[in-house]
Amino acid sequence: ALAEAGCTRVVGAGTCAEYDWSHGFLSEDVTPLRPSTLYGTCKNAVRQILEAFCGQIGMSFAWTRFFYLYGPGEARERLVPSVVRALLDGETARCASGRPIRDFLHIRDVASAVWTIARSPATGAVNVGSGEPVRVRTIVETIARLVGGTGSIQWGAIAEDPEEPPLLVADVRKLTSATGWRQSLSLEDGLRDAIAWWQDRRRPTA
């Protein structure tokens, strides 16, 4: 329908789960695609179909591969909201070991990256992440420092997933060189924004 309406460019939303996670540092042009989950398999299949279709009809095509996103509106059970909410309520945030290293990017920067990619001539897969490795434990401890209060963290309270790789970080050189995009929020500022969002939702309405 887009092609029939005269659309000349499509940007799709993919995931870092399309990659072979045994490589740790994930690059669009180097890292093999070997998804280990149904989610990653489905995303990669959609990419293959769209890329082939767009190539056949001459439509420009780019595919964003998101890494670890956080920020306002995130599902309550995910890492950042679950820790923020527990600590704001003075409760115990139950965590796994916190040892894995990941690539986190605030949703505001994710949105700006997608918009920048859409307006750029970049084609094919483009990683969307910070390119900065950070230990999950650091994320949790930063949240605890910013929240303060009487809450606590219980490490090892959740069993570590044996399928989770120790390192997943985006190679963002294509994103920055092909589009000129730059991250605007530091990790601490981004976490502060997420905390403020949840604080607002705890306040009683008038």
JSON list of C-alpha atoms in Angstrom, two decimals:
[
{"chain": "A", "resi": 1, "resn": "ALA", "atom": "CA", "xyz": [0.00, 0.00, 0.00]},
{"chain": "A", "resi": 2, "resn": "LEU", "atom": "CA", "xyz": [2.86, 2.38, 0.79]},
{"chain": "A", "resi": 3, "resn": "ALA", "atom": "CA", "xyz": [4.48, 1.68, -2.56]},
{"chain": "A", "resi": 4, "resn": "GLU", "atom": "CA", "xyz": [1.21, 2.21, -4.40]},
{"chain": "A", "resi": 5, "resn": "ALA", "atom": "CA", "xyz": [0.74, 5.53, -2.57]},
{"chain": "A", "resi": 6, "resn": "GLY", "atom": "CA", "xyz": [4.10, 6.74, -3.79]},
{"chain": "A", "resi": 7, "resn": "CYS", "atom": "CA", "xyz": [6.17, 6.21, -0.63]},
{"chain": "A", "resi": 8, "resn": "THR", "atom": "CA", "xyz": [9.89, 6.22, -1.51]},
{"chain": "A", "resi": 9, "resn": "ARG", "atom": "CA", "xyz": [11.47, 5.26, 1.84]},
{"chain": "A", "resi": 10, "resn": "VAL", "atom": "CA", "xyz": [10.65, 2.81, 4.64]},
{"chain": "A", "resi": 11, "resn": "VAL", "atom": "CA", "xyz": [12.35, 2.52, 8.04]},
{"chain": "A", "resi": 12, "resn": "GLY", "atom": "CA", "xyz": [11.56, -0.61, 10.04]},
{"chain": "A", "resi": 13, "resn": "ALA", "atom": "CA", "xyz": [12.02, -1.40, 13.75]},
{"chain": "A", "resi": 14, "resn": "GLY", "atom": "CA", "xyz": [14.25, -4.35, 14.51]},
{"chain": "A", "resi": 15, "resn": "THR", "atom": "CA", "xyz": [16.16, -5.62, 17.54]},
{"chain": "A", "resi": 16, "resn": "CYS", "atom": "CA", "xyz": [19.63, -6.58, 18.70]},
{"chain": "A", "resi": 17, "resn": "ALA", "atom": "CA", "xyz": [18.13, -10.04, 19.29]},
{"chain": "A", "resi": 18, "resn": "GLU", "atom": "CA", "xyz": [18.62, -10.69, 15.57]},
{"chain": "A", "resi": 19, "resn": "TYR", "atom": "CA", "xyz": [22.38, -11.02, 16.15]},
{"chain": "A", "resi": 20, "resn": "ASP", "atom": "CA", "xyz": [24.48, -13.96, 17.29]},
{"chain": "A", "resi": 21, "resn": "TRP", "atom": "CA", "xyz": [24.84, -12.90, 20.94]},
{"chain": "A", "resi": 22, "resn": "SER", "atom": "CA", "xyz": [28.02, -14.90, 21.46]},
{"chain": "A", "resi": 23, "resn": "HIS", "atom": "CA", "xyz": [29.93, -12.03, 19.82]},
{"chain": "A", "resi": 24, "resn": "GLY", "atom": "CA", "xyz": [29.20, -9.42, 22.52]},
{"chain": "A", "resi": 25, "resn": "PHE", "atom": "CA", "xyz": [30.14, -6.32, 20.51]},
{"chain": "A", "resi": 26, "resn": "LEU", "atom": "CA", "xyz": [27.54, -6.28, 17.74]},
{"chain": "A", "resi": 27, "resn": "SER", "atom": "CA", "xyz": [28.20, -4.67, 14.37]},
{"chain": "A", "resi": 28, "resn": "GLU", "atom": "CA", "xyz": [25.83, -4.46, 11.39]},
{"chain": "A", "resi": 29, "resn": "ASP", "atom": "CA", "xyz": [28.42, -5.49, 8.78]},
{"chain": "A", "resi": 30, "resn": "VAL", "atom": "CA", "xyz": [30.47, -7.97, 10.81]},
{"chain": "A", "resi": 31, "resn": "THR", "atom": "CA", "xyz": [28.37, -9.83, 13.40]},
{"chain": "A", "resi": 32, "resn": "PRO", "atom": "CA", "xyz": [26.48, -12.90, 12.08]},
{"chain": "A", "resi": 33, "resn": "LEU", "atom": "CA", "xyz": [22.69, -12.96, 12.31]},
{"chain": "A", "resi": 34, "resn": "ARG", "atom": "CA", "xyz": [21.71, -15.95, 14.42]},
{"chain": "A", "resi": 35, "resn": "PRO", "atom": "CA", "xyz": [18.71, -15.12, 16.64]},
{"chain": "A", "resi": 36, "resn": "SER", "atom": "CA", "xyz": [18.21, -17.51, 19.55]},
{"chain": "A", "resi": 37, "resn": "THR", "atom": "CA", "xyz": [14.64, -16.42, 20.40]},
{"chain": "A", "resi": 38, "resn": "LEU", "atom": "CA", "xyz": [11.34, -16.54, 18.53]},
{"chain": "A", "resi": 39, "resn": "TYR", "atom": "CA", "xyz": [11.15, -12.75, 18.89]},
{"chain": "A", "resi": 40, "resn": "GLY", "atom": "CA", "xyz": [14.53, -12.23, 17.23]},
{"chain": "A", "resi": 41, "resn": "THR", "atom": "CA", "xyz": [13.74, -14.79, 14.53]},
{"chain": "A", "resi": 42, "resn": "CYS", "atom": "CA", "xyz": [10.47, -13.04, 13.64]},
{"chain": "A", "resi": 43, "resn": "LYS", "atom": "CA", "xyz": [12.10, -9.62, 13.53]},
{"chain": "A", "resi": 44, "resn": "ASN", "atom": "CA", "xyz": [14.88, -10.86, 11.25]},
{"chain": "A", "resi": 45, "resn": "ALA", "atom": "CA", "xyz": [12.37, -12.56, 8.97]},
{"chain": "A", "resi": 46, "resn": "VAL", "atom": "CA", "xyz": [10.38, -9.33, 8.62]},
{"chain": "A", "resi": 47, "resn": "ARG", "atom": "CA", "xyz": [13.61, -7.48, 7.79]},
{"chain": "A", "resi": 48, "resn": "GLN", "atom": "CA", "xyz": [14.48, -9.99, 5.07]},
{"chain": "A", "resi": 49, "resn": "ILE", "atom": "CA", "xyz": [11.02, -9.73, 3.50]},
{"chain": "A", "resi": 50, "resn": "LEU", "atom": "CA", "xyz": [10.95, -5.92, 3.56]},
{"chain": "A", "resi": 51, "resn": "GLU", "atom": "CA", "xyz": [14.51, -5.58, 2.31]},
{"chain": "A", "resi": 52, "resn": "ALA", "atom": "CA", "xyz": [13.83, -7.92, -0.59]},
{"chain": "A", "resi": 53, "resn": "PHE", "atom": "CA", "xyz": [10.53, -6.19, -1.47]},
{"chain": "A", "resi": 54, "resn": "CYS", "atom": "CA", "xyz": [12.00, -2.69, -1.30]},
{"chain": "A", "resi": 55, "resn": "GLY", "atom": "CA", "xyz": [14.95, -3.78, -3.41]},
{"chain": "A", "resi": 56, "resn": "GLN", "atom": "CA", "xyz": [12.59, -5.22, -6.01]},
{"chain": "A", "resi": 57, "resn": "ILE", "atom": "CA", "xyz": [10.54, -2.04, -6.40]},
{"chain": "A", "resi": 58, "resn": "GLY", "atom": "CA", "xyz": [13.34, 0.48, -5.87]},
{"chain": "A", "resi": 59, "resn": "MET", "atom": "CA", "xyz": [12.21, 1.80, -2.49]},
{"chain": "A", "resi": 60, "resn": "SER", "atom": "CA", "xyz": [14.86, 3.06, -0.05]},
{"chain": "A", "resi": 61, "resn": "PHE", "atom": "CA", "xyz": [14.97, 0.85, 3.06]},
{"chain": "A", "resi": 62, "resn": "ALA", "atom": "CA", "xyz": [16.61, 1.12, 6.50]},
{"chain": "A", "resi": 63, "resn": "TRP", "atom": "CA", "xyz": [16.22, -1.18, 9.49]},
{"chain": "A", "resi": 64, "resn": "THR", "atom": "CA", "xyz": [16.87, 0.02, 13.04]},
{"chain": "A", "resi": 65, "resn": "ARG", "atom": "CA", "xyz": [18.22, -2.51, 15.54]},
{"chain": "A", "resi": 66, "resn": "PHE", "atom": "CA", "xyz": [17.33, -1.35, 19.04]},
{"chain": "A", "resi": 67, "resn": "PHE", "atom": "CA", "xyz": [19.41, -2.30, 22.06]},
{"chain": "A", "resi": 68, "resn": "TYR", "atom": "CA", "xyz": [18.34, -1.73, 25.68]},
{"chain": "A", "resi": 69, "resn": "LEU", "atom": "CA", "xyz": [15.83, 1.10, 25.90]},
{"chain": "A", "resi": 70, "resn": "TYR", "atom": "CA", "xyz": [14.48, 2.80, 29.01]},
{"chain": "A", "resi": 71, "resn": "GLY", "atom": "CA", "xyz": [12.54, 5.90, 29.99]},
{"chain": "A", "resi": 72, "resn": "PRO", "atom": "CA", "xyz": [9.00, 7.19, 30.63]},
{"chain": "A", "resi": 73, "resn": "GLY", "atom": "CA", "xyz": [6.18, 4.79, 29.79]},
{"chain": "A", "resi": 74, "resn": "GLU", "atom": "CA", "xyz": [8.28, 1.64, 30.07]},
{"chain": "A", "resi": 75, "resn": "ALA", "atom": "CA", "xyz": [6.54, -1.57, 31.22]},
{"chain": "A", "resi": 76, "resn": "ARG", "atom": "CA", "xyz": [6.52, -1.84, 35.02]},
{"chain": "A", "resi": 77, "resn": "GLU", "atom": "CA", "xyz": [8.22, -5.23, 35.16]},
{"chain": "A", "resi": 78, "resn": "ARG", "atom": "CA", "xyz": [11.33, -4.17, 33.24]},
{"chain": "A", "resi": 79, "resn": "LEU", "atom": "CA", "xyz": [14.61, -3.43, 35.00]},
{"chain": "A", "resi": 80, "resn": "VAL", "atom": "CA", "xyz": [14.57, 0.36, 35.40]},
{"chain": "A", "resi": 81, "resn": "PRO", "atom": "CA", "xyz": [10.87, 0.77, 36.34]},
{"chain": "A", "resi": 82, "resn": "SER", "atom": "CA", "xyz": [10.88, -2.21, 38.72]},
{"chain": "A", "resi": 83, "resn": "VAL", "atom": "CA", "xyz": [13.89, -0.86, 40.63]},
{"chain": "A", "resi": 84, "resn": "VAL", "atom": "CA", "xyz": [12.65, 2.75, 40.59]},
{"chain": "A", "resi": 85, "resn": "ARG", "atom": "CA", "xyz": [9.18, 1.85, 41.85]},
{"chain": "A", "resi": 86, "resn": "ALA", "atom": "CA", "xyz": [10.47, -0.40, 44.63]},
{"chain": "A", "resi": 87, "resn": "LEU", "atom": "CA", "xyz": [12.93, 2.20, 45.91]},
{"chain": "A", "resi": 88, "resn": "LEU", "atom": "CA", "xyz": [10.43, 5.07, 45.68]},
{"chain": "A", "resi": 89, "resn": "ASP", "atom": "CA", "xyz": [8.07, 3.01, 47.84]},
{"chain": "A", "resi": 90, "resn": "GLY", "atom": "CA", "xyz": [10.81, 2.27, 50.39]},
{"chain": "A", "resi": 91, "resn": "GLU", "atom": "CA", "xyz": [10.79, -1.41, 49.49]},
{"chain": "A", "resi": 92, "resn": "THR", "atom": "CA", "xyz": [13.45, -3.91, 48.43]},
{"chain": "A", "resi": 93, "resn": "ALA", "atom": "CA", "xyz": [14.39, -4.05, 44.76]},
{"chain": "A", "resi": 94, "resn": "ARG", "atom": "CA", "xyz": [14.98, -7.73, 44.01]},
{"chain": "A", "resi": 95, "resn": "CYS", "atom": "CA", "xyz": [17.69, -8.17, 41.37]},
{"chain": "A", "resi": 96, "resn": "ALA", "atom": "CA", "xyz": [19.82, -10.87, 39.80]},
{"chain": "A", "resi": 97, "resn": "SER", "atom": "CA", "xyz": [23.61, -10.63, 40.01]},
{"chain": "A", "resi": 98, "resn": "GLY", "atom": "CA", "xyz": [23.89, -7.36, 38.09]},
{"chain": "A", "resi": 99, "resn": "ARG", "atom": "CA", "xyz": [27.04, -8.63, 36.36]},
{"chain": "A", "resi": 100, "resn": "PRO", "atom": "CA", "xyz": [25.94, -8.54, 32.68]},
{"chain": "A", "resi": 101, "resn": "ILE", "atom": "CA", "xyz": [27.13, -5.59, 30.61]},
{"chain": "A", "resi": 102, "resn": "ARG", "atom": "CA", "xyz": [24.57, -3.95, 28.36]},
{"chain": "A", "resi": 103, "resn": "ASP", "atom": "CA", "xyz": [23.96, -0.91, 26.14]},
{"chain": "A", "resi": 104, "resn": "PHE", "atom": "CA", "xyz": [21.22, 1.38, 27.50]},
{"chain": "A", "resi": 105, "resn": "LEU", "atom": "CA", "xyz": [19.71, 4.37, 25.68]},
{"chain": "A", "resi": 106, "resn": "HIS", "atom": "CA", "xyz": [16.97, 6.74, 26.84]},
{"chain": "A", "resi": 107, "resn": "ILE", "atom": "CA", "xyz": [13.84, 6.61, 24.69]},
{"chain": "A", "resi": 108, "resn": "ARG", "atom": "CA", "xyz": [14.17, 10.31, 23.84]},
{"chain": "A", "resi": 109, "resn": "ASP", "atom": "CA", "xyz": [17.50, 9.62, 22.18]},
{"chain": "A", "resi": 110, "resn": "VAL", "atom": "CA", "xyz": [16.07, 6.50, 20.56]},
{"chain": "A", "resi": 111, "resn": "ALA", "atom": "CA", "xyz": [13.30, 8.59, 18.99]},
{"chain": "A", "resi": 112, "resn": "SER", "atom": "CA", "xyz": [15.75, 11.21, 17.76]},
{"chain": "A", "resi": 113, "resn": "ALA", "atom": "CA", "xyz": [17.97, 8.48, 16.27]},
{"chain": "A", "resi": 114, "resn": "VAL", "atom": "CA", "xyz": [15.05, 6.94, 14.37]},
{"chain": "A", "resi": 115, "resn": "TRP", "atom": "CA", "xyz": [13.97, 10.35, 13.05]},
{"chain": "A", "resi": 116, "resn": "THR", "atom": "CA", "xyz": [17.53, 11.13, 12.01]},
{"chain": "A", "resi": 117, "resn": "ILE", "atom": "CA", "xyz": [17.85, 7.78, 10.22]},
{"chain": "A", "resi": 118, "resn": "ALA", "atom": "CA", "xyz": [14.52, 8.35, 8.46]},
{"chain": "A", "resi": 119, "resn": "ARG", "atom": "CA", "xyz": [15.74, 11.67, 7.05]},
{"chain": "A", "resi": 120, "resn": "SER", "atom": "CA", "xyz": [19.17, 10.33, 6.11]},
{"chain": "A", "resi": 121, "resn": "PRO", "atom": "CA", "xyz": [20.33, 8.35, 3.06]},
{"chain": "A", "resi": 122, "resn": "ALA", "atom": "CA", "xyz": [21.42, 5.43, 5.32]},
{"chain": "A", "resi": 123, "resn": "THR", "atom": "CA", "xyz": [20.23, 2.03, 4.10]},
{"chain": "A", "resi": 124, "resn": "GLY", "atom": "CA", "xyz": [20.22, -1.47, 5.52]},
{"chain": "A", "resi": 125, "resn": "ALA", "atom": "CA", "xyz": [20.55, -2.26, 9.21]},
{"chain": "A", "resi": 126, "resn": "VAL", "atom": "CA", "xyz": [21.54, 0.53, 11.61]},
{"chain": "A", "resi": 127, "resn": "ASN", "atom": "CA", "xyz": [22.21, -0.13, 15.29]},
{"chain": "A", "resi": 128, "resn": "VAL", "atom": "CA", "xyz": [20.45, 2.22, 17.71]},
{"chain": "A", "resi": 129, "resn": "GLY", "atom": "CA", "xyz": [22.21, 2.32, 21.04]},
{"chain": "A", "resi": 130, "resn": "SER", "atom": "CA", "xyz": [24.64, 4.38, 23.09]},
{"chain": "A", "resi": 131, "resn": "GLY", "atom": "CA", "xyz": [27.71, 2.38, 22.14]},
{"chain": "A", "resi": 132, "resn": "GLU", "atom": "CA", "xyz": [28.70, 2.61, 25.82]},
{"chain": "A", "resi": 133, "resn": "PRO", "atom": "CA", "xyz": [29.05, -0.59, 27.87]},
{"chain": "A", "resi": 134, "resn": "VAL", "atom": "CA", "xyz": [27.52, -0.37, 31.34]},
{"chain": "A", "resi": 135, "resn": "ARG", "atom": "CA", "xyz": [27.10, -3.06, 33.95]},
{"chain": "A", "resi": 136, "resn": "VAL", "atom": "CA", "xyz": [23.50, -3.72, 35.03]},
{"chain": "A", "resi": 137, "resn": "ARG", "atom": "CA", "xyz": [24.67, -3.34, 38.62]},
{"chain": "A", "resi": 138, "resn": "THR", "atom": "CA", "xyz": [25.78, 0.22, 37.81]},
{"chain": "A", "resi": 139, "resn": "ILE", "atom": "CA", "xyz": [22.31, 1.03, 36.47]},
{"chain": "A", "resi": 140, "resn": "VAL", "atom": "CA", "xyz": [20.67, -0.21, 39.68]},
{"chain": "A", "resi": 141, "resn": "GLU", "atom": "CA", "xyz": [23.16, 1.50, 41.99]},
{"chain": "A", "resi": 142, "resn": "THR", "atom": "CA", "xyz": [22.78, 4.79, 40.12]},
{"chain": "A", "resi": 143, "resn": "ILE", "atom": "CA", "xyz": [19.01, 4.61, 40.50]},
{"chain": "A", "resi": 144, "resn": "ALA", "atom": "CA", "xyz": [19.41, 3.92, 44.23]},
{"chain": "A", "resi": 145, "resn": "ARG", "atom": "CA", "xyz": [21.72, 6.92, 44.64]},
{"chain": "A", "resi": 146, "resn": "LEU", "atom": "CA", "xyz": [19.34, 9.23, 42.75]},
{"chain": "A", "resi": 147, "resn": "VAL", "atom": "CA", "xyz": [16.23, 8.03, 44.57]},
{"chain": "A", "resi": 148, "resn": "GLY", "atom": "CA", "xyz": [17.73, 7.96, 48.07]},
{"chain": "A", "resi": 149, "resn": "GLY", "atom": "CA", "xyz": [15.21, 7.08, 50.77]},
{"chain": "A", "resi": 150, "resn": "THR", "atom": "CA", "xyz": [14.78, 3.88, 52.74]},
{"chain": "A", "resi": 151, "resn": "GLY", "atom": "CA", "xyz": [14.59, 1.32, 49.95]},
{"chain": "A", "resi": 152, "resn": "SER", "atom": "CA", "xyz": [17.23, -1.35, 49.50]},
{"chain": "A", "resi": 153, "resn": "ILE", "atom": "CA", "xyz": [18.65, -3.67, 46.85]},
{"chain": "A", "resi": 154, "resn": "GLN", "atom": "CA", "xyz": [18.76, -7.44, 47.22]},
{"chain": "A", "resi": 155, "resn": "TRP", "atom": "CA", "xyz": [21.34, -8.91, 44.85]},
{"chain": "A", "resi": 156, "resn": "GLY", "atom": "CA", "xyz": [20.92, -12.54, 43.81]},
{"chain": "A", "resi": 157, "resn": "ALA", "atom": "CA", "xyz": [17.21, -12.55, 44.69]},
{"chain": "A", "resi": 158, "resn": "ILE", "atom": "CA", "xyz": [16.35, -13.44, 41.08]},
{"chain": "A", "resi": 159, "resn": "ALA", "atom": "CA", "xyz": [17.99, -16.39, 39.36]},
{"chain": "A", "resi": 160, "resn": "GLU", "atom": "CA", "xyz": [20.34, -15.49, 36.51]},
{"chain": "A", "resi": 161, "resn": "ASP", "atom": "CA", "xyz": [19.09, -16.61, 33.09]},
{"chain": "A", "resi": 162, "resn": "PRO", "atom": "CA", "xyz": [21.73, -19.09, 31.82]},
{"chain": "A", "resi": 163, "resn": "GLU", "atom": "CA", "xyz": [20.94, -18.00, 28.25]},
{"chain": "A", "resi": 164, "resn": "GLU", "atom": "CA", "xyz": [21.80, -14.36, 28.93]},
{"chain": "A", "resi": 165, "resn": "PRO", "atom": "CA", "xyz": [25.19, -13.41, 27.45]},
{"chain": "A", "resi": 166, "resn": "PRO", "atom": "CA", "xyz": [27.68, -11.50, 29.63]},
{"chain": "A", "resi": 167, "resn": "LEU", "atom": "CA", "xyz": [28.16, -8.68, 27.10]},
{"chain": "A", "resi": 168, "resn": "LEU", "atom": "CA", "xyz": [25.85, -6.97, 24.56]},
{"chain": "A", "resi": 169, "resn": "VAL", "atom": "CA", "xyz": [26.99, -3.60, 23.21]},
{"chain": "A", "resi": 170, "resn": "ALA", "atom": "CA", "xyz": [26.14, -1.77, 19.98]},
{"chain": "A", "resi": 171, "resn": "ASP", "atom": "CA", "xyz": [28.65, -0.67, 17.40]},
{"chain": "A", "resi": 172, "resn": "VAL", "atom": "CA", "xyz": [27.10, 2.72, 16.59]},
{"chain": "A", "resi": 173, "resn": "ARG", "atom": "CA", "xyz": [29.69, 3.95, 14.09]},
{"chain": "A", "resi": 174, "resn": "LYS", "atom": "CA", "xyz": [27.28, 3.56, 11.18]},
{"chain": "A", "resi": 175, "resn": "LEU", "atom": "CA", "xyz": [24.57, 5.51, 13.02]},
{"chain": "A", "resi": 176, "resn": "THR", "atom": "CA", "xyz": [26.85, 8.41, 13.86]},
{"chain": "A", "resi": 177, "resn": "SER", "atom": "CA", "xyz": [28.81, 8.57, 10.60]},
{"chain": "A", "resi": 178, "resn": "ALA", "atom": "CA", "xyz": [25.90, 8.05, 8.19]},
{"chain": "A", "resi": 179, "resn": "THR", "atom": "CA", "xyz": [23.41, 10.33, 9.95]},
{"chain": "A", "resi": 180, "resn": "GLY", "atom": "CA", "xyz": [25.36, 12.69, 12.20]},
{"chain": "A", "resi": 181, "resn": "TRP", "atom": "CA", "xyz": [23.26, 11.62, 15.21]},
{"chain": "A", "resi": 182, "resn": "ARG", "atom": "CA", "xyz": [24.66, 12.15, 18.71]},
{"chain": "A", "resi": 183, "resn": "GLN", "atom": "CA", "xyz": [23.33, 11.08, 22.08]},
{"chain": "A", "resi": 184, "resn": "SER", "atom": "CA", "xyz": [21.92, 14.03, 24.05]},
{"chain": "A", "resi": 185, "resn": "LEU", "atom": "CA", "xyz": [21.25, 12.53, 27.49]},
{"chain": "A", "resi": 186, "resn": "SER", "atom": "CA", "xyz": [23.89, 11.02, 29.75]},
{"chain": "A", "resi": 187, "resn": "LEU", "atom": "CA", "xyz": [22.97, 7.80, 31.55]},
{"chain": "A", "resi": 188, "resn": "GLU", "atom": "CA", "xyz": [22.53, 9.65, 34.85]},
{"chain": "A", "resi": 189, "resn": "ASP", "atom": "CA", "xyz": [20.34, 12.36, 33.31]},
{"chain": "A", "resi": 190, "resn": "GLY", "atom": "CA", "xyz": [18.26, 9.75, 31.52]},
{"chain": "A", "resi": 191, "resn": "LEU", "atom": "CA", "xyz": [17.73, 7.75, 34.71]},
{"chain": "A", "resi": 192, "resn": "ARG", "atom": "CA", "xyz": [16.85, 10.94, 36.56]},
{"chain": "A", "resi": 193, "resn": "ASP", "atom": "CA", "xyz": [14.17, 11.62, 33.94]},
{"chain": "A", "resi": 194, "resn": "ALA", "atom": "CA", "xyz": [12.75, 8.09, 34.29]},
{"chain": "A", "resi": 195, "resn": "ILE", "atom": "CA", "xyz": [12.65, 8.43, 38.06]},
{"chain": "A", "resi": 196, "resn": "ALA", "atom": "CA", "xyz": [10.82, 11.78, 37.81]},
{"chain": "A", "resi": 197, "resn": "TRP", "atom": "CA", "xyz": [8.23, 10.20, 35.51]},
{"chain": "A", "resi": 198, "resn": "TRP", "atom": "CA", "xyz": [7.42, 7.51, 38.07]},
{"chain": "A", "resi": 199, "resn": "GLN", "atom": "CA", "xyz": [7.46, 10.03, 40.93]},
{"chain": "A", "resi": 200, "resn": "ASP", "atom": "CA", "xyz": [4.79, 12.06, 39.15]},
{"chain": "A", "resi": 201, "resn": "ARG", "atom": "CA", "xyz": [2.59, 8.98, 38.94]},
{"chain": "A", "resi": 202, "resn": "ARG", "atom": "CA", "xyz": [2.83, 8.33, 42.68]},
{"chain": "A", "resi": 203, "resn": "ARG", "atom": "CA", "xyz": [1.52, 11.77, 43.62]},
{"chain": "A", "resi": 204, "resn": "PRO", "atom": "CA", "xyz": [-2.17, 11.89, 44.60]},
{"chain": "A", "resi": 205, "resn": "THR", "atom": "CA", "xyz": [-4.41, 13.76, 42.19]},
{"chain": "A", "resi": 206, "resn": "ALA", "atom": "CA", "xyz": [-6.28, 16.86, 43.39]}
]
